Short mmCIF file of N, CA, C and O in Angstrom, two decimals:
data_model
loop_
_atom_site.label_atom_id
_atom_site.label_comp_id
_atom_site.label_asym_id
_atom_site.label_seq_id
_atom_site.Cartn_x
_atom_site.Cartn_y
_atom_site.Cartn_z
N UNK S 1 175.35 220.06 93.79
CA UNK S 1 175.37 218.62 94.16
C UNK S 1 174.71 217.79 93.13
O UNK S 1 175.13 216.67 92.76
N UNK S 2 173.67 218.33 92.42
CA UNK S 2 172.98 217.51 91.35
C UNK S 2 173.99 217.33 90.15
O UNK S 2 173.99 216.29 89.58
N UNK S 3 174.85 218.34 89.95
CA UNK S 3 175.84 218.25 88.86
C UNK S 3 176.81 217.13 89.20
O UNK S 3 177.16 216.34 88.35
N UNK S 4 177.21 217.03 90.48
CA UNK S 4 178.10 215.93 90.91
C UNK S 4 177.48 214.56 90.60
O UNK S 4 178.14 213.69 90.05
N UNK S 5 176.25 214.43 90.99
CA UNK S 5 175.60 213.18 90.71
C UNK S 5 175.37 212.89 89.25
O UNK S 5 175.51 211.73 88.84
N UNK S 6 175.16 213.89 88.48
CA UNK S 6 174.97 213.72 87.01
C UNK S 6 176.37 213.31 86.43
O UNK S 6 176.34 212.33 85.64
N UNK S 7 177.37 213.81 86.91
CA UNK S 7 178.71 213.43 86.46
C UNK S 7 179.05 211.96 86.82
O UNK S 7 179.52 211.17 85.94
N UNK S 8 178.78 211.63 88.06
CA UNK S 8 179.03 210.31 88.55
C UNK S 8 178.16 209.23 87.87
O UNK S 8 178.61 208.15 87.50
N UNK S 9 176.87 209.65 87.49
CA UNK S 9 176.02 208.70 86.77
C UNK S 9 176.58 208.55 85.39
O UNK S 9 176.51 207.45 84.87
N UNK S 10 177.02 209.59 84.83
CA UNK S 10 177.51 209.44 83.46
C UNK S 10 178.78 208.55 83.40
O UNK S 10 178.88 207.71 82.52
N UNK S 11 179.67 208.74 84.35
CA UNK S 11 180.84 207.89 84.40
C UNK S 11 180.48 206.39 84.66
O UNK S 11 181.13 205.49 84.11
N UNK S 12 179.42 206.17 85.41
CA UNK S 12 178.98 204.80 85.78
C UNK S 12 178.44 204.10 84.32
O UNK S 12 178.55 202.93 84.24
N UNK S 13 177.88 204.96 83.43
CA UNK S 13 177.35 204.45 82.22
C UNK S 13 178.47 203.96 81.33
O UNK S 13 178.24 203.19 80.31
N UNK S 14 179.66 204.28 81.60
CA UNK S 14 180.79 203.91 80.74
C UNK S 14 181.42 202.53 81.08
O UNK S 14 182.55 202.32 80.76
N UNK S 15 180.64 201.76 81.79
CA UNK S 15 181.22 200.38 82.25
C UNK S 15 181.60 199.62 80.99
O UNK S 15 181.02 199.69 79.98
N UNK S 16 182.71 198.90 81.15
CA UNK S 16 183.23 198.13 80.01
C UNK S 16 182.26 197.08 79.54
O UNK S 16 181.51 196.50 80.29
N UNK S 17 182.40 196.76 78.25
CA UNK S 17 181.52 195.76 77.67
C UNK S 17 181.75 194.41 78.27
O UNK S 17 180.86 193.53 78.32
N UNK S 18 182.89 194.13 78.83
CA UNK S 18 183.15 192.84 79.54
C UNK S 18 182.24 192.60 80.73
O UNK S 18 181.73 191.50 80.96
N UNK S 19 181.89 193.66 81.40
CA UNK S 19 180.96 193.54 82.46
C UNK S 19 179.51 193.11 82.00
O UNK S 19 178.84 192.33 82.66
N UNK S 20 179.12 193.75 80.87
CA UNK S 20 177.87 193.33 80.37
C UNK S 20 177.88 191.87 79.84
O UNK S 20 176.89 191.17 80.07
N UNK S 21 178.95 191.43 79.34
CA UNK S 21 179.08 190.04 78.88
C UNK S 21 178.92 189.07 80.12
O UNK S 21 178.31 188.02 79.98
N UNK S 22 179.44 189.50 81.18
CA UNK S 22 179.37 188.62 82.40
C UNK S 22 177.99 188.63 83.04
O UNK S 22 177.67 187.69 83.77
N UNK S 23 177.16 189.57 82.77
CA UNK S 23 175.88 189.64 83.32
C UNK S 23 174.92 188.56 82.81
O UNK S 23 173.91 188.29 83.34
N UNK S 24 175.30 187.97 81.65
CA UNK S 24 174.45 187.00 81.05
C UNK S 24 174.48 185.64 81.81
O UNK S 24 173.69 184.81 81.51
N UNK S 25 175.33 185.51 82.82
CA UNK S 25 175.41 184.27 83.61
C UNK S 25 176.33 183.29 82.97
O UNK S 25 177.14 183.67 82.20
N UNK S 26 176.25 182.09 83.34
CA UNK S 26 177.13 181.04 82.84
C UNK S 26 178.05 180.53 83.86
O UNK S 26 177.89 180.79 85.01
N UNK S 27 179.03 179.85 83.42
CA UNK S 27 180.06 179.25 84.33
C UNK S 27 180.81 180.33 85.04
O UNK S 27 181.38 181.16 84.46
N UNK S 28 180.77 180.24 86.35
CA UNK S 28 181.41 181.24 87.17
C UNK S 28 183.00 181.28 87.01
O UNK S 28 183.60 182.23 87.27
N UNK S 29 183.50 180.13 86.60
CA UNK S 29 184.98 180.10 86.35
C UNK S 29 185.33 180.60 84.97
O UNK S 29 186.57 180.81 84.76
N UNK S 30 184.39 180.88 84.13
CA UNK S 30 184.68 181.34 82.77
C UNK S 30 184.81 182.83 82.80
O UNK S 30 183.99 183.57 83.42
N UNK S 31 185.68 183.38 82.10
CA UNK S 31 185.85 184.92 82.05
C UNK S 31 184.68 185.43 81.20
O UNK S 31 184.19 184.82 80.34
N UNK S 32 184.42 186.78 81.45
CA UNK S 32 183.39 187.40 80.64
C UNK S 32 183.66 187.34 79.13
O UNK S 32 182.74 187.08 78.29
N UNK S 33 184.98 187.50 78.81
CA UNK S 33 185.30 187.40 77.36
C UNK S 33 185.05 186.02 76.82
O UNK S 33 184.59 185.84 75.70
N UNK S 34 185.40 184.97 77.59
CA UNK S 34 185.15 183.65 77.12
C UNK S 34 183.65 183.32 76.96
O UNK S 34 183.30 182.69 76.01
N UNK S 35 182.81 183.87 77.92
CA UNK S 35 181.43 183.71 77.75
C UNK S 35 180.90 184.35 76.49
O UNK S 35 180.05 183.86 75.75
N UNK S 36 181.43 185.58 76.29
CA UNK S 36 181.00 186.38 75.12
C UNK S 36 181.38 185.65 73.81
O UNK S 36 180.56 185.48 72.93
N UNK S 37 182.64 185.15 73.81
CA UNK S 37 183.10 184.43 72.63
C UNK S 37 182.26 183.17 72.41
O UNK S 37 181.88 182.84 71.24
N UNK S 38 181.98 182.42 73.42
CA UNK S 38 181.15 181.24 73.30
C UNK S 38 179.73 181.55 72.82
O UNK S 38 179.19 180.89 71.89
N UNK S 39 179.15 182.54 73.46
CA UNK S 39 177.69 182.83 73.14
C UNK S 39 177.60 183.43 71.78
O UNK S 39 176.59 183.22 71.12
N UNK S 40 178.57 184.19 71.31
CA UNK S 40 178.50 184.87 70.01
C UNK S 40 179.29 184.12 68.88
O UNK S 40 179.24 184.54 67.76
N UNK S 41 180.06 183.18 69.28
CA UNK S 41 180.84 182.44 68.27
C UNK S 41 181.96 183.29 67.69
O UNK S 41 182.20 183.30 66.50
N UNK S 42 182.62 184.04 68.60
CA UNK S 42 183.68 184.98 68.14
C UNK S 42 184.90 184.22 67.69
O UNK S 42 185.34 183.19 68.29
N UNK S 43 185.57 184.71 66.67
CA UNK S 43 186.84 184.20 66.17
C UNK S 43 187.93 184.78 67.10
O UNK S 43 187.66 185.73 67.85
N UNK S 44 189.14 184.19 67.02
CA UNK S 44 190.28 184.71 67.83
C UNK S 44 190.53 186.18 67.47
O UNK S 44 190.79 186.95 68.34
N UNK S 45 190.50 186.50 66.18
CA UNK S 45 190.70 187.88 65.74
C UNK S 45 189.70 188.79 66.32
O UNK S 45 190.02 189.90 66.88
N UNK S 46 188.40 188.38 66.33
CA UNK S 46 187.36 189.26 66.92
C UNK S 46 187.59 189.44 68.42
O UNK S 46 187.45 190.50 69.00
N UNK S 47 187.97 188.34 69.14
CA UNK S 47 188.22 188.39 70.58
C UNK S 47 189.38 189.46 70.85
O UNK S 47 189.22 190.23 71.73
N UNK S 48 190.40 189.31 70.02
CA UNK S 48 191.53 190.16 70.22
C UNK S 48 191.12 191.63 70.03
O UNK S 48 191.54 192.51 70.80
N UNK S 49 190.38 191.87 68.95
CA UNK S 49 189.90 193.24 68.69
C UNK S 49 189.02 193.83 69.78
O UNK S 49 189.08 194.94 70.21
N UNK S 50 188.11 192.95 70.29
CA UNK S 50 187.17 193.38 71.37
C UNK S 50 187.98 193.62 72.69
O UNK S 50 187.74 194.65 73.33
N UNK S 51 188.95 192.77 72.96
CA UNK S 51 189.76 193.01 74.14
C UNK S 51 190.50 194.36 74.04
O UNK S 51 190.60 195.05 75.07
N UNK S 52 191.02 194.67 72.85
CA UNK S 52 191.69 195.91 72.70
C UNK S 52 190.72 197.13 72.89
O UNK S 52 191.10 198.18 73.48
N UNK S 53 189.52 196.99 72.35
CA UNK S 53 188.47 198.02 72.53
C UNK S 53 188.19 198.22 73.99
O UNK S 53 188.09 199.35 74.50
N UNK S 54 188.03 197.12 74.76
CA UNK S 54 187.66 197.21 76.11
C UNK S 54 188.74 197.82 76.90
O UNK S 54 188.54 198.75 77.72
N UNK S 55 190.00 197.44 76.63
CA UNK S 55 191.11 198.04 77.29
C UNK S 55 191.26 199.57 77.04
O UNK S 55 191.45 200.33 77.99
N UNK S 56 191.01 199.95 75.78
CA UNK S 56 191.08 201.35 75.45
C UNK S 56 189.96 202.12 76.26
O UNK S 56 190.17 203.21 76.76
N UNK S 57 188.87 201.57 76.22
CA UNK S 57 187.62 202.25 76.96
C UNK S 57 187.89 202.30 78.45
O UNK S 57 187.48 203.30 79.11
N UNK S 58 188.49 201.24 79.04
CA UNK S 58 188.79 201.29 80.43
C UNK S 58 189.77 202.40 80.76
O UNK S 58 189.65 203.11 81.76
N UNK S 59 190.79 202.55 79.90
CA UNK S 59 191.76 203.60 80.16
C UNK S 59 191.09 204.99 80.07
O UNK S 59 191.36 205.92 80.76
N UNK S 60 190.21 205.20 79.00
CA UNK S 60 189.55 206.42 78.84
C UNK S 60 188.65 206.68 80.05
O UNK S 60 188.51 207.89 80.50
N UNK S 61 187.97 205.64 80.51
CA UNK S 61 187.13 205.85 81.69
C UNK S 61 187.87 206.23 82.91
O UNK S 61 187.40 207.10 83.63
N UNK S 62 189.05 205.59 83.07
CA UNK S 62 189.81 206.05 84.30
C UNK S 62 190.29 207.46 84.18
O UNK S 62 190.26 208.24 85.11
N UNK S 63 190.74 207.85 82.96
CA UNK S 63 191.17 209.26 82.75
C UNK S 63 189.95 210.24 82.95
O UNK S 63 190.12 211.24 83.55
N UNK S 64 188.82 209.90 82.44
CA UNK S 64 187.60 210.70 82.62
C UNK S 64 187.24 210.84 84.07
O UNK S 64 186.90 211.94 84.61
N UNK S 65 187.33 209.72 84.85
CA UNK S 65 186.97 209.84 86.26
C UNK S 65 187.96 210.71 87.00
O UNK S 65 187.59 211.53 87.82
N UNK S 66 189.29 210.58 86.68
CA UNK S 66 190.31 211.46 87.32
C UNK S 66 190.02 212.92 87.00
O UNK S 66 190.10 213.81 87.78
N UNK S 67 189.82 213.19 85.70
CA UNK S 67 189.56 214.57 85.27
C UNK S 67 188.23 215.13 85.96
O UNK S 67 188.29 216.26 86.44
N UNK S 68 187.26 214.27 86.06
CA UNK S 68 186.01 214.69 86.66
C UNK S 68 186.24 215.02 88.18
O UNK S 68 185.80 216.09 88.61
N UNK S 69 187.00 214.21 88.84
CA UNK S 69 187.31 214.35 90.21
C UNK S 69 188.09 215.66 90.45
O UNK S 69 187.84 216.47 91.36
N UNK S 70 189.03 215.92 89.56
CA UNK S 70 189.85 217.18 89.69
C UNK S 70 189.03 218.37 89.42
O UNK S 70 189.17 219.34 90.17
N UNK S 71 188.10 218.33 88.50
CA UNK S 71 187.14 219.48 88.25
C UNK S 71 186.28 219.69 89.50
O UNK S 71 186.07 220.84 89.88
N UNK S 72 185.77 218.64 90.03
CA UNK S 72 184.90 218.75 91.24
C UNK S 72 185.73 219.33 92.32
O UNK S 72 185.21 220.20 93.11
N UNK S 73 186.92 218.84 92.57
CA UNK S 73 187.78 219.36 93.72
C UNK S 73 187.99 220.85 93.56
O UNK S 73 188.11 221.49 94.66
N UNK S 74 188.15 221.31 92.40
CA UNK S 74 188.35 222.76 92.13
C UNK S 74 187.16 223.60 92.68
O UNK S 74 187.29 224.75 93.04
N UNK S 75 185.99 223.04 92.54
CA UNK S 75 184.72 223.74 92.98
C UNK S 75 184.52 223.72 94.44
O UNK S 75 183.99 224.64 95.05
N UNK S 76 184.92 222.58 95.07
CA UNK S 76 184.60 222.46 96.48
C UNK S 76 185.57 223.16 97.44
O UNK S 76 186.73 223.38 97.04
N UNK S 77 185.08 223.46 98.61
CA UNK S 77 186.06 224.01 99.63
C UNK S 77 186.81 222.88 100.23
O UNK S 77 186.46 221.69 100.00
N UNK S 78 187.76 223.17 101.06
CA UNK S 78 188.62 222.22 101.74
C UNK S 78 187.72 221.30 102.57
O UNK S 78 187.90 220.06 102.54
N UNK S 79 186.78 221.84 103.29
CA UNK S 79 185.90 221.01 104.17
C UNK S 79 185.03 220.12 103.31
O UNK S 79 184.84 218.94 103.70
N UNK S 80 184.49 220.62 102.24
CA UNK S 80 183.60 219.79 101.39
C UNK S 80 184.42 218.68 100.73
O UNK S 80 183.94 217.62 100.55
N UNK S 81 185.69 219.00 100.30
CA UNK S 81 186.54 217.92 99.65
C UNK S 81 186.78 216.84 100.76
O UNK S 81 186.77 215.62 100.40
N UNK S 82 187.04 217.18 101.92
CA UNK S 82 187.27 216.22 103.03
C UNK S 82 186.07 215.45 103.23
O UNK S 82 186.12 214.15 103.41
N UNK S 83 184.87 216.02 103.30
CA UNK S 83 183.60 215.34 103.48
C UNK S 83 183.34 214.37 102.35
O UNK S 83 182.92 213.27 102.51
N UNK S 84 183.64 214.82 101.10
CA UNK S 84 183.41 214.03 99.97
C UNK S 84 184.28 212.76 100.04
O UNK S 84 183.87 211.65 99.69
N UNK S 85 185.50 212.93 100.34
CA UNK S 85 186.50 211.85 100.45
C UNK S 85 185.96 210.86 101.52
O UNK S 85 186.01 209.62 101.29
N UNK S 86 185.47 211.41 102.59
CA UNK S 86 184.96 210.47 103.62
C UNK S 86 183.71 209.70 103.11
O UNK S 86 183.61 208.49 103.34
N UNK S 87 182.85 210.35 102.41
CA UNK S 87 181.65 209.66 101.81
C UNK S 87 182.09 208.59 100.81
O UNK S 87 181.60 207.52 100.82
N UNK S 88 183.12 208.87 99.95
CA UNK S 88 183.62 207.95 98.98
C UNK S 88 184.24 206.76 99.70
O UNK S 88 184.01 205.63 99.23
N UNK S 89 184.95 206.95 100.69
CA UNK S 89 185.55 205.85 101.45
C UNK S 89 184.47 204.97 102.05
O UNK S 89 184.57 203.72 102.10
N UNK S 90 183.45 205.58 102.63
CA UNK S 90 182.39 204.81 103.21
C UNK S 90 181.67 204.03 102.17
O UNK S 90 181.32 202.83 102.40
N UNK S 91 181.40 204.53 100.99
CA UNK S 91 180.80 203.75 99.89
C UNK S 91 181.66 202.63 99.49
O UNK S 91 181.19 201.60 99.07
N UNK S 92 183.00 202.83 99.30
CA UNK S 92 183.89 201.78 99.01
C UNK S 92 183.86 200.66 99.97
O UNK S 92 183.88 199.45 99.61
N UNK S 93 183.80 201.03 101.25
CA UNK S 93 183.71 199.97 102.31
C UNK S 93 182.37 199.23 102.21
O UNK S 93 182.33 197.98 102.44
N UNK S 94 181.28 199.95 102.01
CA UNK S 94 179.95 199.25 101.84
C UNK S 94 180.00 198.33 100.63
O UNK S 94 179.51 197.22 100.69
N UNK S 95 180.67 198.74 99.49
CA UNK S 95 180.73 197.86 98.34
C UNK S 95 181.53 196.65 98.59
O UNK S 95 181.18 195.53 98.31
N UNK S 96 182.63 196.85 99.38
CA UNK S 96 183.51 195.69 99.72
C UNK S 96 182.72 194.69 100.57
O UNK S 96 182.81 193.43 100.27
N UNK S 97 181.92 195.15 101.55
CA UNK S 97 181.17 194.33 102.31
C UNK S 97 180.10 193.62 101.56
O UNK S 97 179.83 192.45 101.77
N UNK S 98 179.40 194.29 100.68
CA UNK S 98 178.38 193.63 99.88
C UNK S 98 179.04 192.58 98.98
O UNK S 98 178.41 191.50 98.76
N UNK S 99 180.22 192.86 98.37
CA UNK S 99 180.86 191.82 97.57
C UNK S 99 181.23 190.62 98.38
O UNK S 99 181.09 189.45 97.91
N UNK S 100 181.72 190.83 99.60
CA UNK S 100 182.12 189.68 100.44
C UNK S 100 180.85 188.91 100.83
O UNK S 100 180.85 187.63 100.80
N UNK S 101 179.69 189.55 101.06
CA UNK S 101 178.47 188.86 101.33
C UNK S 101 177.95 188.07 100.14
O UNK S 101 177.45 186.96 100.32
N UNK S 102 178.02 188.63 98.99
CA UNK S 102 177.68 187.91 97.77
C UNK S 102 178.46 186.69 97.62
O UNK S 102 177.97 185.60 97.20
N UNK S 103 179.79 186.75 97.85
CA UNK S 103 180.65 185.62 97.73
C UNK S 103 180.28 184.57 98.72
O UNK S 103 180.31 183.37 98.34
N UNK S 104 180.01 184.92 99.90
CA UNK S 104 179.58 183.95 100.93
C UNK S 104 178.28 183.29 100.53
O UNK S 104 178.14 182.10 100.64
N UNK S 105 177.31 184.07 99.98
CA UNK S 105 176.01 183.53 99.54
C UNK S 105 176.26 182.51 98.42
O UNK S 105 175.60 181.48 98.36
N UNK S 106 177.16 182.82 97.49
CA UNK S 106 177.39 181.90 96.38
C UNK S 106 177.98 180.62 96.95
O UNK S 106 177.69 179.52 96.44
N UNK S 107 178.88 180.72 97.92
CA UNK S 107 179.49 179.50 98.49
C UNK S 107 178.43 178.64 99.19
O UNK S 107 178.50 177.47 99.11
N UNK S 108 177.51 179.32 99.90
CA UNK S 108 176.46 178.61 100.65
C UNK S 108 175.45 177.97 99.72
O UNK S 108 174.87 176.91 100.02
N UNK S 109 175.19 178.55 98.58
CA UNK S 109 174.11 178.02 97.66
C UNK S 109 174.71 176.96 96.72
O UNK S 109 174.07 176.59 95.77
N UNK S 110 175.96 176.53 96.93
CA UNK S 110 176.49 175.51 96.08
C UNK S 110 177.11 175.96 94.81
O UNK S 110 177.49 175.21 93.97
N UNK S 111 177.28 177.33 94.72
CA UNK S 111 177.84 177.93 93.47
C UNK S 111 179.41 177.73 93.48
O UNK S 111 179.85 177.05 94.42
N UNK S 112 179.99 178.22 92.55
CA UNK S 112 181.47 178.16 92.40
C UNK S 112 182.15 178.90 93.56
O UNK S 112 181.56 179.92 94.05
N UNK S 113 183.26 178.48 93.97
CA UNK S 113 183.99 179.17 94.99
C UNK S 113 184.53 180.47 94.43
O UNK S 113 184.96 180.55 93.27
N UNK S 114 184.60 181.53 95.23
CA UNK S 114 185.11 182.78 94.77
C UNK S 114 186.64 182.60 94.49
O UNK S 114 187.27 181.82 95.14
N UNK S 115 187.09 183.39 93.54
CA UNK S 115 188.51 183.34 93.18
C UNK S 115 189.37 183.96 94.16
O UNK S 115 189.13 184.95 94.81
#
């Protein structure tokens, strides 16, 4: 089980740079790339190169997640796989609820409307 959590923690560390750019705050209507470009004074060429890097890393991350899940599935029994699937679905539902709550709070605090 510790190996599973280590693998999941590792894949979480591979979050795209665009998410980091968005963490700096700014206009909620502005994309993370637009914020990064504005904050760093990026040229169009730099923006294009960074977007390509981010896209490539996102594809690699998705492939790694899929490969990791397949390897984990090979180790687990049928019952354990079913239980893991249930746990993952519960976590996705919790995340969805948290995101909805955050959007509601932004709306109530006078922030930008959710997209």
